[in-house]
Amino acid sequence: GDRVTVAYTAEHASLSIARSTAEDIGSAAARRLLASRRLSLVLDLDHTLLHATDDPRAEAAVRVLDARATAAAGLLSPGAPPAHHTGIHPIHLPGLPQPMYVKHRPGLGHFLAAASRRFELHIYTMGTRPYADAIARLIDPTKELFSGRITSRDDFTEGQLNQKKLRHLFPCDDSMVLIVDDREDVWLDGGQTTVPNLIRARPYEYFRGLHEAYNRTAAGLVEAQPVAGDQAQELSPHLLQLVAKWSEEDENDRGYLGRLTELLREVHEKFFAQIAEHKENNGADVKIIVNAMRARTLRGCRLAFSRVFPVTEQPATTHAWSLARRLGAECDETLRLVTT
């Protein structure tokens, strides 16, 4: 009969089951979530919740940050390395000669705590299984937030192709599922041009000038180039200038996760308002809610895509045109009196 491949949390592997079984499991999960007034939220890691570097020079860069923090504060509270005060943590993975450094996005702890009150949280990352587990231990040491709901690139064949499939987690019904990710393209499935469940995060980058552990624009994983021992301990003047700006530029991101929390809260409230109105999950769908909220952005605007694209390209077929329409704008190929 018809079968589907799903994530098997207990073993961090995939499992093929009958679709009817998947539907029964999905229905039971939906009833459980509705009873607790929660939805499902699938979270990406890199460039969404954090930034990671596997650059051998990272350790020296962190020492520079430590020295500056110590000098600025005069005396830091004992018991923790200075870098921990800014959300930077080393993690040790098999096969790496030096630690990887991870920087939490500002406000990450508060974001996860607030989200867990309204959502059942999942991690879905293009990182490897050891990396996913190490990050989970770092951001959820008590295992209360994710409870093993962690999917990595190693769990499905698509992961090796830098693709994510929501149907592996929710094979039958995704009407109660939101995704937060800095990339939409990795989620496109079966000819999709958009992912209506997805709220696209503003990409987060902290370790500017160092090699990224997971490059968001690469087709696959790109390993850091070896650096000689002396070079790993000495930073170039240009890199020192970048390091000096890391914390300052990070301030520009402060508050972003707070705004994302409010957006998720609004989706949650609208969904359960519809449930209350109909007395059951009859047509309530986060995809419809998110699309309606997205369309408020440029509602009432009329945009002209004149002399924007090459003459050989049809404006109506471009990503920019499609995005403007998703954001609620009316679009024309030439300037008109009604153009905004």
Coordinates of C-alpha atoms in Angstrom, one line a residue:
G1 CA 0.0 0.0 0.0
D2 CA 0.9 3.7 0.1
R3 CA 3.8 4.4 2.4
V4 CA 5.6 7.5 3.6
T5 CA 9.1 8.1 5.1
V6 CA 9.1 9.9 8.4
A7 CA 11.6 11.0 11.0
Y8 CA 12.1 8.4 13.8
T9 CA 13.0 10.5 16.8
A10 CA 14.2 7.7 19.1
E11 CA 17.0 6.6 16.7
H12 CA 17.5 9.9 14.8
A13 CA 16.7 7.9 11.6
S14 CA 14.1 7.6 9.0
L15 CA 11.3 5.0 9.0
S16 CA 8.9 3.9 6.3
I17 CA 5.3 3.4 7.5
A18 CA 1.9 3.0 5.9
R19 CA 0.2 6.3 5.1
S20 CA -2.9 5.3 7.1
T21 CA -0.7 4.8 10.2
A22 CA 0.9 8.2 9.6
E23 CA -2.5 9.8 9.4
D24 CA -3.6 8.2 12.7
I25 CA -0.4 9.4 14.4
G26 CA -0.8 12.8 12.9
S27 CA -4.4 13.1 14.0
A28 CA -3.5 12.0 17.6
A29 CA -0.7 14.6 17.6
A30 CA -3.1 17.3 16.4
R31 CA -5.6 16.5 19.1
R32 CA -2.9 16.6 21.7
L33 CA -1.6 20.0 20.5
L34 CA -5.1 21.5 20.3
A35 CA -5.9 20.3 23.8
S36 CA -2.8 22.2 25.0
R37 CA -3.4 25.2 22.7
R38 CA -0.1 24.8 20.9
L39 CA 1.1 24.6 17.3
S40 CA 4.3 23.0 15.9
L41 CA 7.3 25.2 15.1
V42 CA 10.2 23.9 13.1
L43 CA 13.4 25.9 13.6
D44 CA 16.5 26.1 11.5
L45 CA 19.8 26.6 13.4
D46 CA 22.6 28.3 11.3
H47 CA 22.0 31.9 10.3
T48 CA 18.5 31.7 12.0
L49 CA 19.2 31.1 15.7
L50 CA 23.0 31.2 15.8
H51 CA 26.2 31.5 13.7
A52 CA 29.0 29.0 13.8
T53 CA 32.7 29.1 12.7
D54 CA 35.1 26.2 12.3
D55 CA 38.0 28.6 11.4
P56 CA 41.2 27.7 13.2
R57 CA 41.7 31.5 14.0
A58 CA 38.5 31.6 15.9
E59 CA 40.1 30.8 19.2
A60 CA 42.5 33.7 18.9
A61 CA 39.7 36.0 17.9
V62 CA 37.7 35.0 20.9
R63 CA 40.7 35.7 23.1
V64 CA 40.7 39.3 21.7
L65 CA 37.0 39.6 22.6
D66 CA 37.8 38.3 26.1
A67 CA 40.6 40.8 26.6
R68 CA 38.4 43.7 25.4
A69 CA 35.5 42.6 27.6
T70 CA 37.8 42.3 30.6
A71 CA 39.3 45.7 30.0
A72 CA 35.8 47.3 29.5
A73 CA 34.2 45.7 32.6
G74 CA 37.3 45.9 34.8
L75 CA 36.2 42.7 36.6
L76 CA 33.8 40.1 35.3
S77 CA 31.8 37.8 37.5
P78 CA 33.9 34.7 38.3
G79 CA 33.0 31.2 37.2
A80 CA 32.6 31.7 33.4
P81 CA 35.0 32.6 30.6
P82 CA 34.4 36.2 29.4
A83 CA 33.2 35.1 26.0
H84 CA 30.2 33.4 27.6
H85 CA 28.9 36.8 28.7
T86 CA 28.3 37.5 25.0
G87 CA 26.8 34.2 24.0
I88 CA 29.9 32.6 22.4
H89 CA 30.5 28.9 23.2
P90 CA 33.0 26.3 22.0
I91 CA 31.8 22.9 20.9
H92 CA 33.9 19.9 20.2
L93 CA 33.0 17.6 17.3
P94 CA 34.5 14.3 16.3
G95 CA 37.2 14.7 13.5
L96 CA 37.8 18.4 14.1
P97 CA 41.3 19.3 15.4
Q98 CA 40.0 22.5 17.1
P99 CA 36.8 23.5 18.7
M100 CA 34.0 25.1 16.7
Y101 CA 32.7 28.4 18.1
V102 CA 29.0 29.1 18.2
K103 CA 27.4 32.5 18.7
H104 CA 23.8 32.7 19.9
R105 CA 21.6 35.2 18.3
P106 CA 20.8 38.0 20.8
G107 CA 17.8 37.0 22.9
L108 CA 17.8 33.3 21.9
G109 CA 17.1 32.0 25.4
H110 CA 14.1 34.3 25.9
F111 CA 12.8 33.5 22.4
L112 CA 12.9 29.7 22.9
A113 CA 11.3 30.0 26.3
A114 CA 8.5 32.2 24.9
A115 CA 8.0 30.0 21.8
S116 CA 7.8 26.8 23.9
R117 CA 4.7 28.1 25.7
R118 CA 2.8 28.3 22.4
F119 CA 4.5 25.8 20.2
E120 CA 6.0 22.3 20.2
L121 CA 9.5 22.9 19.1
H122 CA 11.5 21.0 16.4
I123 CA 15.1 21.5 15.1
Y124 CA 15.7 20.8 11.4
T125 CA 19.3 21.6 10.3
M126 CA 21.6 21.2 7.4
G127 CA 24.3 20.5 9.9
T128 CA 25.5 16.9 10.6
R129 CA 24.0 14.7 13.3
P130 CA 26.9 15.3 15.8
Y131 CA 26.6 19.1 15.2
A132 CA 22.8 19.1 15.7
D133 CA 23.1 17.1 18.9
A134 CA 25.9 19.4 20.2
I135 CA 23.9 22.5 19.5
A136 CA 20.8 20.9 21.2
R137 CA 22.8 20.2 24.3
L138 CA 24.0 23.8 24.3
I139 CA 20.6 25.6 23.8
D140 CA 18.5 22.9 25.5
P141 CA 20.6 21.3 28.3
T142 CA 17.6 19.9 30.2
K143 CA 15.9 18.5 27.0
E144 CA 12.7 20.2 27.9
L145 CA 12.4 22.4 24.8
F146 CA 13.0 19.9 22.0
S147 CA 12.7 16.5 23.7
G148 CA 14.7 14.8 20.9
R149 CA 12.7 16.4 18.1
I150 CA 15.9 17.0 16.1
T151 CA 16.4 16.3 12.4
S152 CA 19.8 16.7 10.7
R153 CA 21.2 16.4 7.1
D154 CA 22.3 12.9 8.0
D155 CA 18.8 11.6 8.6
F156 CA 17.5 11.6 5.0
T157 CA 19.1 11.3 1.6
E158 CA 17.8 14.8 0.7
G159 CA 20.0 16.3 3.4
Q160 CA 23.1 15.4 1.4
L161 CA 21.6 17.5 -1.4
N162 CA 21.0 20.5 0.9
Q163 CA 17.2 19.9 0.9
K164 CA 14.7 19.8 3.7
K165 CA 11.3 18.1 3.5
L166 CA 8.5 19.1 5.8
R167 CA 6.6 16.0 4.9
H168 CA 9.3 13.9 6.7
L169 CA 8.1 15.4 9.9
F170 CA 4.4 16.0 9.0
P171 CA 3.6 13.6 6.1
C172 CA -0.2 14.1 6.1
D173 CA -1.2 17.5 7.5
D174 CA 0.9 20.7 8.0
S175 CA -2.0 23.0 8.8
M176 CA -0.7 23.5 12.4
V177 CA 3.0 23.8 11.4
L178 CA 5.2 26.9 11.1
I179 CA 8.8 27.0 9.9
V180 CA 11.4 29.7 10.7
D181 CA 14.4 29.6 8.5
D182 CA 16.7 32.1 6.7
R183 CA 16.3 30.1 3.5
E184 CA 13.2 29.2 1.6
D185 CA 14.8 27.5 -1.4
V186 CA 15.9 24.4 0.7
W187 CA 12.3 23.7 1.6
L188 CA 10.8 23.8 -2.0
D189 CA 9.3 20.4 -2.7
G190 CA 7.6 18.9 -5.7
G191 CA 7.6 21.9 -8.0
Q192 CA 6.7 24.4 -5.2
T193 CA 7.8 28.0 -5.9
T194 CA 6.9 29.2 -2.3
V195 CA 6.6 27.6 1.1
P196 CA 3.4 29.0 2.7
N197 CA 4.3 27.6 6.2
L198 CA 7.6 29.5 6.2
I199 CA 8.5 32.7 8.0
R200 CA 11.8 33.7 6.5
A201 CA 14.3 34.9 9.1
R202 CA 16.7 37.8 8.5
P203 CA 20.1 36.0 8.1
Y204 CA 22.2 36.2 11.2
E205 CA 26.0 36.5 10.9
Y206 CA 28.5 37.3 13.6
F207 CA 31.9 35.9 12.8
R208 CA 32.6 38.2 9.8
G209 CA 36.0 37.5 8.3
L210 CA 36.2 33.9 9.5
H211 CA 35.2 30.7 7.7
E212 CA 31.6 29.7 8.3
A213 CA 30.9 26.2 9.5
Y214 CA 27.8 26.2 7.3
N215 CA 27.9 28.6 4.4
R216 CA 24.3 29.6 3.7
T217 CA 25.0 30.3 0.0
A218 CA 27.0 27.2 -0.8
A219 CA 25.5 24.1 -2.6
G220 CA 27.0 21.9 0.1
L221 CA 29.3 21.9 3.1
V222 CA 32.6 23.7 2.6
E223 CA 35.4 22.8 5.0
A224 CA 37.8 25.4 6.4
Q225 CA 41.2 25.5 4.9
P226 CA 44.0 24.4 7.2
V227 CA 45.9 27.2 8.8
A228 CA 49.4 26.9 10.2
G229 CA 49.8 27.0 13.9
D230 CA 51.4 30.4 14.1
Q231 CA 48.8 31.9 11.7
A232 CA 46.0 30.5 13.8
Q233 CA 47.3 32.4 16.8
E234 CA 48.0 35.7 14.9
L235 CA 45.2 37.7 13.4
S236 CA 45.8 40.0 10.4
P237 CA 45.2 43.8 10.9
H238 CA 42.2 43.5 8.7
L239 CA 40.7 40.7 10.7
L240 CA 41.4 42.5 13.9
Q241 CA 39.4 45.4 12.6
L242 CA 36.4 43.1 11.8
V243 CA 36.6 41.4 15.2
A244 CA 36.5 44.9 16.8
K245 CA 33.2 45.5 15.1
W246 CA 31.6 42.1 15.9
S247 CA 29.9 43.1 19.2
E248 CA 29.0 46.6 17.9
E249 CA 27.3 45.2 14.8
D250 CA 25.6 42.5 16.9
E251 CA 23.7 45.3 18.7
N252 CA 21.9 46.0 15.5
D253 CA 20.3 42.5 15.7
R254 CA 19.2 42.9 19.3
G255 CA 15.5 42.9 19.4
Y256 CA 15.0 40.9 16.2
L257 CA 14.0 37.6 18.0
G258 CA 11.7 39.7 20.2
R259 CA 9.8 40.9 17.1
L260 CA 9.7 37.4 15.7
T261 CA 8.2 36.2 19.0
E262 CA 5.4 38.8 18.6
L263 CA 4.8 37.6 15.0
L264 CA 4.5 34.0 16.1
R265 CA 2.2 35.0 18.9
E266 CA -0.1 36.7 16.4
V267 CA -0.3 33.7 14.2
H268 CA -1.0 31.5 17.2
E269 CA -3.8 33.8 18.4
K270 CA -5.4 34.0 15.0
F271 CA -5.4 30.2 14.6
F272 CA -7.0 29.5 18.0
A273 CA -9.5 32.3 17.5
Q274 CA -10.7 30.4 14.4
I275 CA -10.8 27.2 16.4
A276 CA -12.9 28.9 19.1
E277 CA -15.2 30.3 16.5
H278 CA -15.8 26.9 14.8
K279 CA -15.5 24.8 17.9
E280 CA -13.2 22.4 16.1
N281 CA -10.2 22.4 13.7
N282 CA -12.4 22.9 10.7
G283 CA -10.4 24.7 8.1
A284 CA -8.0 26.6 10.4
D285 CA -4.7 26.6 8.7
V286 CA -1.5 28.6 9.6
K287 CA -0.6 28.8 5.9
I288 CA -3.7 30.9 5.2
I289 CA -3.1 33.0 8.2
V290 CA 0.6 33.7 7.4
N291 CA -0.2 34.5 3.8
A292 CA -2.9 37.0 4.9
M293 CA -0.5 38.6 7.3
R294 CA 2.3 38.8 4.7
A295 CA -0.1 40.4 2.2
R296 CA -0.6 43.4 4.7
T297 CA 3.0 44.5 4.0
L298 CA 2.4 46.2 0.6
R299 CA -1.4 46.3 0.6
G300 CA -2.6 49.4 -1.3
C301 CA 0.7 49.8 -3.2
R302 CA 1.0 49.6 -6.9
L303 CA 4.6 48.9 -8.2
A304 CA 6.0 49.4 -11.7
F305 CA 8.7 47.1 -12.9
S306 CA 9.8 49.3 -15.7
R307 CA 13.4 49.0 -17.0
V308 CA 14.2 46.8 -14.1
F309 CA 14.8 43.5 -15.9
P310 CA 16.5 42.7 -19.2
V311 CA 14.2 43.0 -22.3
T312 CA 14.5 39.3 -22.8
E313 CA 12.9 38.6 -19.4
Q314 CA 9.2 38.7 -18.6
P315 CA 8.8 40.7 -15.4
A316 CA 5.8 38.7 -14.3
T317 CA 7.9 35.5 -14.2
T318 CA 10.6 37.0 -11.9
H319 CA 11.1 36.4 -8.2
A320 CA 10.8 40.1 -7.4
W321 CA 7.4 40.3 -9.1
S322 CA 6.2 37.2 -7.3
L323 CA 7.5 38.5 -3.9
A324 CA 5.7 41.8 -4.4
R325 CA 2.5 40.0 -5.1
R326 CA 2.9 37.8 -2.0
L327 CA 3.4 41.0 0.0
G328 CA 0.1 42.4 -1.2
A329 CA 1.2 44.8 -4.0
E330 CA -0.4 45.2 -7.4
C331 CA 2.2 45.1 -10.2
D332 CA 2.5 46.6 -13.6
E333 CA 5.2 46.5 -16.3
T334 CA 5.1 50.2 -17.0
L335 CA 4.6 53.4 -15.0
R336 CA 0.9 54.5 -14.6
L337 CA -0.8 57.4 -12.9
V338 CA -1.8 55.0 -10.1
T339 CA 1.8 53.8 -9.5
T340 CA 2.7 54.2 -5.9

